[in-house]
PDB file of C-alpha atoms in Angstrom:
ATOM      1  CA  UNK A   1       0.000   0.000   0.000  1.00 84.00           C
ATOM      2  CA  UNK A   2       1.637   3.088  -1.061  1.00 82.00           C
ATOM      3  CA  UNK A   3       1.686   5.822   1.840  1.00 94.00           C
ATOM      4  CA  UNK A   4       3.812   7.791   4.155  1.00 97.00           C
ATOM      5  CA  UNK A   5       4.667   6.848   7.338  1.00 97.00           C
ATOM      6  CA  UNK A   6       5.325   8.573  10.551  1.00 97.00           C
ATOM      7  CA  UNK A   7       7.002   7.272  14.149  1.00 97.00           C
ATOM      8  CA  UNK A   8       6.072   7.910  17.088  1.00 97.00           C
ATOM      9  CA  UNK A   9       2.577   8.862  16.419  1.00 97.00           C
ATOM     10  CA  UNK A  10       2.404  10.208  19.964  1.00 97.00           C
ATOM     11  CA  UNK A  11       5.785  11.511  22.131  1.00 97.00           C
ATOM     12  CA  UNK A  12       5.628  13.417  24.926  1.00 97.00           C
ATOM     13  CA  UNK A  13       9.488  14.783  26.538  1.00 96.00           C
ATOM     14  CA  UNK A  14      10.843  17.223  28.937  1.00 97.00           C
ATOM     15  CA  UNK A  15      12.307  20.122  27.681  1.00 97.00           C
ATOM     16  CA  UNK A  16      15.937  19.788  26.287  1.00 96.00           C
ATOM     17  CA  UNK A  17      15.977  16.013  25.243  1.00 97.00           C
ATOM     18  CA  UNK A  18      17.033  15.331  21.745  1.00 97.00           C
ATOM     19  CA  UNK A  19      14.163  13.505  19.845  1.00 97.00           C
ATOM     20  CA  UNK A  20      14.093  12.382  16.074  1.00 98.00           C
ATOM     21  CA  UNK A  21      10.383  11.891  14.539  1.00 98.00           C
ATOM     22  CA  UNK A  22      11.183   9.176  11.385  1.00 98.00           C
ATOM     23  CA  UNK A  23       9.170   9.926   7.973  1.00 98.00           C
ATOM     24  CA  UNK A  24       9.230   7.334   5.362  1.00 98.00           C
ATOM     25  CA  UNK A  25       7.511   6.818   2.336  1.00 97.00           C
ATOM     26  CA  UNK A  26       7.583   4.019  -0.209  1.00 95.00           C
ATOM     27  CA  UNK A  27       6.509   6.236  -3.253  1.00 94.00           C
ATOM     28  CA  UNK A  28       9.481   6.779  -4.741  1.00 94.00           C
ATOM     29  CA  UNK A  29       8.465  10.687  -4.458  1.00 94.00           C
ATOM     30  CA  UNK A  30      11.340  12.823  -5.105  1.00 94.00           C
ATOM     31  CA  UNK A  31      10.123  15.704  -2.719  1.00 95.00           C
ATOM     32  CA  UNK A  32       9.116  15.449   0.962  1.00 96.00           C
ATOM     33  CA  UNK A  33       8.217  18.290   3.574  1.00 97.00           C
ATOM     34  CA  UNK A  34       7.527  18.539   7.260  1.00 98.00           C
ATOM     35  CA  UNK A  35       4.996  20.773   8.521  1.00 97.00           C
ATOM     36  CA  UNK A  36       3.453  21.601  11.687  1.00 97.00           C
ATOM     37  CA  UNK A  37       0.169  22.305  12.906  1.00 96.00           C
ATOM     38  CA  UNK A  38      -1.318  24.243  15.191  1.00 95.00           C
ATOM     39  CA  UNK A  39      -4.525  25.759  16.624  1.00 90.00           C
ATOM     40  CA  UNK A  40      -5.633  28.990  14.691  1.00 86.00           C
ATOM     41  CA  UNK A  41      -2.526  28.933  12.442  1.00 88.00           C
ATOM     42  CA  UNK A  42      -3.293  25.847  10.596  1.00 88.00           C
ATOM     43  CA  UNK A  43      -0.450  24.461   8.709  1.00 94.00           C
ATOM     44  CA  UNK A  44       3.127  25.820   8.549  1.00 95.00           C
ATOM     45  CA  UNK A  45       5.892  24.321   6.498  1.00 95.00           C
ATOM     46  CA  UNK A  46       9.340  24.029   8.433  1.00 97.00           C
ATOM     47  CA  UNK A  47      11.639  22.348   6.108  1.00 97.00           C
ATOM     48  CA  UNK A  48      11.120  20.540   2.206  1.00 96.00           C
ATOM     49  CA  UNK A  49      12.899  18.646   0.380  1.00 96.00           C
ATOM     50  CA  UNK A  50      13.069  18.673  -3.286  1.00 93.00           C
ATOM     51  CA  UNK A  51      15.340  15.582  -4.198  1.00 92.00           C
ATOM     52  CA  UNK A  52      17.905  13.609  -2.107  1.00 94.00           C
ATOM     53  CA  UNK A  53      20.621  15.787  -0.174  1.00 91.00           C
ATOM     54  CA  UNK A  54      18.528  18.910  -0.741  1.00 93.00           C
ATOM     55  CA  UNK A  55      16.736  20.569   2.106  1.00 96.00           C
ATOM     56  CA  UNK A  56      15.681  24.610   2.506  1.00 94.00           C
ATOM     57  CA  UNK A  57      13.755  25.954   4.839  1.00 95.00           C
ATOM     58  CA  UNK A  58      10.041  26.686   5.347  1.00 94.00           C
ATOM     59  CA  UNK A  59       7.842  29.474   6.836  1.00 92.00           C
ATOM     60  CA  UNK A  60       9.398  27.742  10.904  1.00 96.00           C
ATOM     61  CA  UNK A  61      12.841  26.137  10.294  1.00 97.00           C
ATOM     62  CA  UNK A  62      14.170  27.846  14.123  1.00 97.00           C
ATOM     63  CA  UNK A  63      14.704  24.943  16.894  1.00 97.00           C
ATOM     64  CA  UNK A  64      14.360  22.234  13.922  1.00 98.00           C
ATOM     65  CA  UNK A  65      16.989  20.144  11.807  1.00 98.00           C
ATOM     66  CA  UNK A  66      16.411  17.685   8.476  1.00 98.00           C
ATOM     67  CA  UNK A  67      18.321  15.350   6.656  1.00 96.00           C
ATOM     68  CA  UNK A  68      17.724  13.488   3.278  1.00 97.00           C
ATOM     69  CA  UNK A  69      20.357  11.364   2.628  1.00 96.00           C
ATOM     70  CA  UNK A  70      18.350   8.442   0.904  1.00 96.00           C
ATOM     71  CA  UNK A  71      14.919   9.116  -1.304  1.00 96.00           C
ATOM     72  CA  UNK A  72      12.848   8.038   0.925  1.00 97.00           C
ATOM     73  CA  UNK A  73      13.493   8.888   4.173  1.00 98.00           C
ATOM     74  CA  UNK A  74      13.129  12.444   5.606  1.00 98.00           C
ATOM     75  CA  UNK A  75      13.644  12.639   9.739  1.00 98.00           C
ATOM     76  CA  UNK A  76      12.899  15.833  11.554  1.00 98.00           C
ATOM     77  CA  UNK A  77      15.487  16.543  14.800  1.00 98.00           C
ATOM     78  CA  UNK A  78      14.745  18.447  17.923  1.00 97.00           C
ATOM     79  CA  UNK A  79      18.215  19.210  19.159  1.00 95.00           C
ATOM     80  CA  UNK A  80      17.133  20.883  22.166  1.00 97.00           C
ATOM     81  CA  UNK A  81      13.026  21.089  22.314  1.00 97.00           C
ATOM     82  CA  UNK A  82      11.030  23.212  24.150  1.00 97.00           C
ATOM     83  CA  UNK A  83       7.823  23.561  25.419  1.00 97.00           C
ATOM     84  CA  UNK A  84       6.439  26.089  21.872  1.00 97.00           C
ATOM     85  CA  UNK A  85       7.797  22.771  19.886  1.00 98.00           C
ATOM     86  CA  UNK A  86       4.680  21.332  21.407  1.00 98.00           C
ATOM     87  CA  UNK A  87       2.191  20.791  18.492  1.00 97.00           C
ATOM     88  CA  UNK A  88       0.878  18.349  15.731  1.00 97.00           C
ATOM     89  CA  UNK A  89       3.443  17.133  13.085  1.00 98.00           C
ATOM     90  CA  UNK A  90       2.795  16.157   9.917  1.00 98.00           C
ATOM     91  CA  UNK A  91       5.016  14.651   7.164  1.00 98.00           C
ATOM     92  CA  UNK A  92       4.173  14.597   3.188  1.00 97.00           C
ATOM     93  CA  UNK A  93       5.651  13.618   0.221  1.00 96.00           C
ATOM     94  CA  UNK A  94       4.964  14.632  -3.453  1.00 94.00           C
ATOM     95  CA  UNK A  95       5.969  12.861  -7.108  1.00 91.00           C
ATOM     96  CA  UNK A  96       6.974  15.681  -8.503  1.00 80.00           C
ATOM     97  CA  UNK A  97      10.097  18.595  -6.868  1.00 76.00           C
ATOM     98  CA  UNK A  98       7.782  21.213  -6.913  1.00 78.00           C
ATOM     99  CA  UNK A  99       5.324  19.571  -3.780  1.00 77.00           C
ATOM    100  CA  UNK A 100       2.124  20.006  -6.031  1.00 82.00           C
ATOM    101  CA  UNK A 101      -0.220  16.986  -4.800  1.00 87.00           C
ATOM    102  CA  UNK A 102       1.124  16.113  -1.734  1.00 92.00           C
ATOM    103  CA  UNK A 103       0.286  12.526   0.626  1.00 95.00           C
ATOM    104  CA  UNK A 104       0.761  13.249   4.306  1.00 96.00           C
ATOM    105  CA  UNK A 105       1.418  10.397   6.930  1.00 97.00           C
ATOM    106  CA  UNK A 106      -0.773  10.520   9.995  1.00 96.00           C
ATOM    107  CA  UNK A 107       0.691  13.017  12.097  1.00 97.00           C
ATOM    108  CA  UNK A 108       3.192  12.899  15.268  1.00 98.00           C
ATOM    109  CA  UNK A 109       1.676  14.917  18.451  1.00 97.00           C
ATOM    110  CA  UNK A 110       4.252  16.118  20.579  1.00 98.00           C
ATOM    111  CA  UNK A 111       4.184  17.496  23.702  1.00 98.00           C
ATOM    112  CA  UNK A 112       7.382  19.273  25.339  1.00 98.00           C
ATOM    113  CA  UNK A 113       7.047  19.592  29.120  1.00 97.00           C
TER     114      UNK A 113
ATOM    115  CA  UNK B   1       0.982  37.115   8.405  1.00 54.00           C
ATOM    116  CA  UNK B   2      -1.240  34.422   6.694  1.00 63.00           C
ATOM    117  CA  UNK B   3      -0.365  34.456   3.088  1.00 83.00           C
ATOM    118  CA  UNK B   4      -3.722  32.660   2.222  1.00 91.00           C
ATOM    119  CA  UNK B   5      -6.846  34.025   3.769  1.00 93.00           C
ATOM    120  CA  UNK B   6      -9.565  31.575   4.078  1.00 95.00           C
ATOM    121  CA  UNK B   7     -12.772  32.391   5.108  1.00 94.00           C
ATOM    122  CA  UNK B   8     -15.414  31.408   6.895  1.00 96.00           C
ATOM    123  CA  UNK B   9     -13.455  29.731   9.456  1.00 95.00           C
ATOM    124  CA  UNK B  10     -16.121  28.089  10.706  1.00 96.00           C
ATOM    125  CA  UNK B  11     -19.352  26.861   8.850  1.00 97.00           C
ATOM    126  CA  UNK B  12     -22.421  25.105  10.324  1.00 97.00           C
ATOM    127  CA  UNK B  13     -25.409  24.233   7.711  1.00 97.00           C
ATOM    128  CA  UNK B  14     -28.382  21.982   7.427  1.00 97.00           C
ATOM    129  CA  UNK B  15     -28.086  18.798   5.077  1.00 97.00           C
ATOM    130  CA  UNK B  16     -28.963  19.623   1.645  1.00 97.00           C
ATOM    131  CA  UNK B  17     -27.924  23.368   1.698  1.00 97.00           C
ATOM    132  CA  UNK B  18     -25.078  24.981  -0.659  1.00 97.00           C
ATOM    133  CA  UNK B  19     -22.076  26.362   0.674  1.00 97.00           C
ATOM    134  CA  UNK B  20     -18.638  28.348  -1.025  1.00 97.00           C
ATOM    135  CA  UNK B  21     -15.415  28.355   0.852  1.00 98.00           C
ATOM    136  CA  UNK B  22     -13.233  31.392  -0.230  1.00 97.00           C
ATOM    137  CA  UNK B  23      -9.323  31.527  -0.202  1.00 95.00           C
ATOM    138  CA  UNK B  24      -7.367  34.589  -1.039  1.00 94.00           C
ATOM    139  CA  UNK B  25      -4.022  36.036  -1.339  1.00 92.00           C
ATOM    140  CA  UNK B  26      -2.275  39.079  -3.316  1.00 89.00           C
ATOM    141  CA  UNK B  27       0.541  36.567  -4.183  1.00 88.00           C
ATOM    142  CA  UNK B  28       0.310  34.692  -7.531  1.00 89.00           C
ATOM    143  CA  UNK B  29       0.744  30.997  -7.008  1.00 88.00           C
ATOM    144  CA  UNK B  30       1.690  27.889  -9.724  1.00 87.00           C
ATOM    145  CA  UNK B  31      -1.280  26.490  -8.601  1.00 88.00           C
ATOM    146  CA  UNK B  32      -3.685  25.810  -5.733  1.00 91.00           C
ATOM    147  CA  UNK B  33      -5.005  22.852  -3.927  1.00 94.00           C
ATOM    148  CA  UNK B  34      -7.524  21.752  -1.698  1.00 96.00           C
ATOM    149  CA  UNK B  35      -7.210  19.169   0.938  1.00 96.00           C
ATOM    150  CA  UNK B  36      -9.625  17.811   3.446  1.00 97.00           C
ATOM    151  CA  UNK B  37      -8.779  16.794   6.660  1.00 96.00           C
ATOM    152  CA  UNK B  38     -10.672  14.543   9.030  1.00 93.00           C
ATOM    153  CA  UNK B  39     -10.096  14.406  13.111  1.00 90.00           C
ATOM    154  CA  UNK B  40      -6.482  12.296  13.749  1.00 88.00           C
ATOM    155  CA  UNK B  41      -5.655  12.109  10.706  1.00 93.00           C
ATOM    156  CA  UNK B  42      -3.467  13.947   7.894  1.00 95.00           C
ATOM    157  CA  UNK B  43      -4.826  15.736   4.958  1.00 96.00           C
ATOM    158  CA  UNK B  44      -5.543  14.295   1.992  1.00 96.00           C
ATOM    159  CA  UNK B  45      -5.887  15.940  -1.528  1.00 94.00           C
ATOM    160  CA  UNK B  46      -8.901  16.835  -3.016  1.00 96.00           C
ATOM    161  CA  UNK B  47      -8.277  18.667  -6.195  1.00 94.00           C
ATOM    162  CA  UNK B  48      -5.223  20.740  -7.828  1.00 92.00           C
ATOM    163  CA  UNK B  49      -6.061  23.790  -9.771  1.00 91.00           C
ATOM    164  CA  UNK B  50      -3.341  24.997 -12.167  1.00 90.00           C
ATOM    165  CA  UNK B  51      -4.631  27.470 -14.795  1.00 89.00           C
ATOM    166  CA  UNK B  52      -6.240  30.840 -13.857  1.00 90.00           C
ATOM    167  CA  UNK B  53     -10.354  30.520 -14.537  1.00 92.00           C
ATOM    168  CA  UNK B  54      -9.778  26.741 -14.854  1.00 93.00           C
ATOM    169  CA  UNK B  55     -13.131  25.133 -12.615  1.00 96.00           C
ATOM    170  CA  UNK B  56     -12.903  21.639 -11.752  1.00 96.00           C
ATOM    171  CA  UNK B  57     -16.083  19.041 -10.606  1.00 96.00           C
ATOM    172  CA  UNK B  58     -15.808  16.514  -7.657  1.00 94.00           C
ATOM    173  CA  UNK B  59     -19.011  15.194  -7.481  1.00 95.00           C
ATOM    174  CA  UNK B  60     -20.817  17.785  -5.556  1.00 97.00           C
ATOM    175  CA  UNK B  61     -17.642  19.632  -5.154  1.00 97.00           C
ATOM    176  CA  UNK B  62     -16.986  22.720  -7.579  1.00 97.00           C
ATOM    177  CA  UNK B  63     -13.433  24.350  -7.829  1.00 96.00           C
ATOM    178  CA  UNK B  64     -12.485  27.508  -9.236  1.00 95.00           C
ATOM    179  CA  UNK B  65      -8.914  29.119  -8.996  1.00 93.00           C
ATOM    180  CA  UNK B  66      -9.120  33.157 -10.024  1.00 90.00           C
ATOM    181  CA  UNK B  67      -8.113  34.402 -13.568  1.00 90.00           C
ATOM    182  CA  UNK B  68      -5.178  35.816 -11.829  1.00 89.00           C
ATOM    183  CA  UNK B  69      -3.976  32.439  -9.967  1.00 87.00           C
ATOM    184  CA  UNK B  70      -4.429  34.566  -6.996  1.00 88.00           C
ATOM    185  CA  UNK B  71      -7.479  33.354  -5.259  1.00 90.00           C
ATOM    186  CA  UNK B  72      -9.512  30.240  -5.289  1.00 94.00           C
ATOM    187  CA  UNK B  73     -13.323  29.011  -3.886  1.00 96.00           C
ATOM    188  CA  UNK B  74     -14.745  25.779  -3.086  1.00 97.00           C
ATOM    189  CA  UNK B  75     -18.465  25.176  -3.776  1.00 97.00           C
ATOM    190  CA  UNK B  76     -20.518  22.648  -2.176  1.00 97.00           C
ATOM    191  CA  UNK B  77     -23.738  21.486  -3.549  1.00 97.00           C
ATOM    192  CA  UNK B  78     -26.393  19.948  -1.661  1.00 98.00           C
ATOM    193  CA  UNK B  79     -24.262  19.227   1.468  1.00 97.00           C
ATOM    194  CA  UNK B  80     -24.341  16.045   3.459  1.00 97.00           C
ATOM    195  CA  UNK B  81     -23.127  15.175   6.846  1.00 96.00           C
ATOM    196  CA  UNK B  82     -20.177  13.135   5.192  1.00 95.00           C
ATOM    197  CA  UNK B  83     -18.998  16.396   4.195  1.00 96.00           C
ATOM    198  CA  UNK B  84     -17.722  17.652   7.214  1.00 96.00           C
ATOM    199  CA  UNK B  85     -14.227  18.032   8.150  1.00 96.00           C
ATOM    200  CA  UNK B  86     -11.444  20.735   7.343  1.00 97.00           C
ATOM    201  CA  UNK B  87     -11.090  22.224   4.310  1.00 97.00           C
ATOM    202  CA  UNK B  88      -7.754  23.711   3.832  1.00 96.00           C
ATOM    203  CA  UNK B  89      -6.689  25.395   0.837  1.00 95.00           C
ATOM    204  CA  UNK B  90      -2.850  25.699  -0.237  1.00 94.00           C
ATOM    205  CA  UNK B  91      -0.553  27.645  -3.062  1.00 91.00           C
ATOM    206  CA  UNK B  92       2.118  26.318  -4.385  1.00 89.00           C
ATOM    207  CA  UNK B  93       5.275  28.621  -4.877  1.00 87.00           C
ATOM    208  CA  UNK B  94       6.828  29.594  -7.721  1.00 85.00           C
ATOM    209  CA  UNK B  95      10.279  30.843  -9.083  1.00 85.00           C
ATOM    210  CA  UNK B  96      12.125  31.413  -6.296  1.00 83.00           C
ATOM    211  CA  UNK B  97       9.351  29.751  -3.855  1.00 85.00           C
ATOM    212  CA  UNK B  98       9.188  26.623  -5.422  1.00 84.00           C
ATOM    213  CA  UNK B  99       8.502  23.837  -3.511  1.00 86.00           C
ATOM    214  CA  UNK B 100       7.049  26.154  -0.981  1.00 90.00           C
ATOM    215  CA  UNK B 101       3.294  25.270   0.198  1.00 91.00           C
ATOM    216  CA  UNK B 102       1.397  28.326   2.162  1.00 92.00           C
ATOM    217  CA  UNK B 103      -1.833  27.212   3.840  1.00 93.00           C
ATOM    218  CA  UNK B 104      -4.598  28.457   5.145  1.00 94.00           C
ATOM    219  CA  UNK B 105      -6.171  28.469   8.384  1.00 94.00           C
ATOM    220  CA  UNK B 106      -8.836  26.010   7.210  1.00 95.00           C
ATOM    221  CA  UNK B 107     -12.357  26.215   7.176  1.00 96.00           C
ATOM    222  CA  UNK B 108     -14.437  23.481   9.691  1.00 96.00           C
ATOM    223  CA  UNK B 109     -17.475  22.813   8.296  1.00 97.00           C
ATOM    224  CA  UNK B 110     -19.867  20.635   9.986  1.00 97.00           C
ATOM    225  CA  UNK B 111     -22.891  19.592   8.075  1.00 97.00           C
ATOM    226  CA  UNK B 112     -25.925  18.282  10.192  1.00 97.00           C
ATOM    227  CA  UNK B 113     -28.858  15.738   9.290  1.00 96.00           C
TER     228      UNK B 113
END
């Protein structure tokens, strides 16, 4: 079944303690972007990625760190999280580089204590 | 500041009325999309609209992105309670924003028998 997948679904940490959220999709989509979402700001892309070993920023990048070194993988580091980190995360991934048409995974909720 | 303005933010109708979501900006975009959303779970793509004036059918769902690929609206027809859920429109970025995806707030429309 093609989709994207996202682990943990659910995390909740103390404030400080690196944490890695895993994204994975078995598409073969060459772009992928995390976003996050919150109450009464709806979605806001952090990072994208538009092919393998390319990553830019999004509207949120601060406090957040990517990597794509293989297709179809795309994790999303908290170095050092705090408490506004606390939110809904969403991963998605897209055929094309341009992120028209994207599949999201499930979401990650994270709470930073 | 919301790139895409979506209004209402909130919608609450009788099964079998009509409805239009609105989504506007004063930033062109390569195209727009609408997703739908459902409680725990990501969003998940309803339509793409690429060319300005192009209107696209979904069933009972209408689309229509602006002449000047600026604004978009969603029209429901004959709404049922299946319908509800968040509608979230996005653009898509262009030139030097590409593979950037702006959303809006989202519009949570509940539809009642």
């Amino acid at each position: 079944e093609a989709q994207v997948t996202q682990n943990p679904r659910y995390l909740i940490t103390v404030t400080g303690k690196k944490l890695t959220v895993t994204c994975s999709q078995n598409m073969n989509h060459e772009y992928m972007s995390w976003y996050r979402q919150d109450p009464g700001l709806g979605l806001r892309q952090i990072y994208y990625s538009m092919n393998v070993e390319v990553t830019d920023k999004g509207d949120v990048p601060e406090g957040y760190k990517v990597s794509r070194k293989e297709k179809r993988n795309f994790p999303l580091i908290l170095e050092s999280p705090s408490p506004n980190q606390t939110s809904l995360y969403f991963c998605a991934s897209s055929f094309g580089t341009s992120g028209v048409e994207q599949y999201f995974g499930p979401g990650t909720r994270l709470t930073v204590t | 500041t919301q790139l895409l303005e979506q209004s209402p933010q909130f919608l609450s109708i009788q099964e079998g009325e009509n409805l239009t979501v609105y989504c506007n900006s004063s930033s062109v975009f390569s195209s727009l999309q609408w997703y739908r959303q459902e409680p725990g779970e990501g969003p998940v793509l309803l339509v793409t609209v690429v060319t300005g004036g192009e209107v696209k059918k979904l069933k009972r769902l209408t689309f229509q992105f602006g002449d000047a690929r600026k604004d978009s609206s969603l029209h429901i027809t004959a709404a049922q309670p299946g319908d509800t859920g968040l509608y979230l429109c996005a653009g898509v970025g262009r030139g030097s924003t590409l593979g950037r995806l702006y959303f809006g707030r989202g519009t949570q429309l509940t539809v009642w028998p």
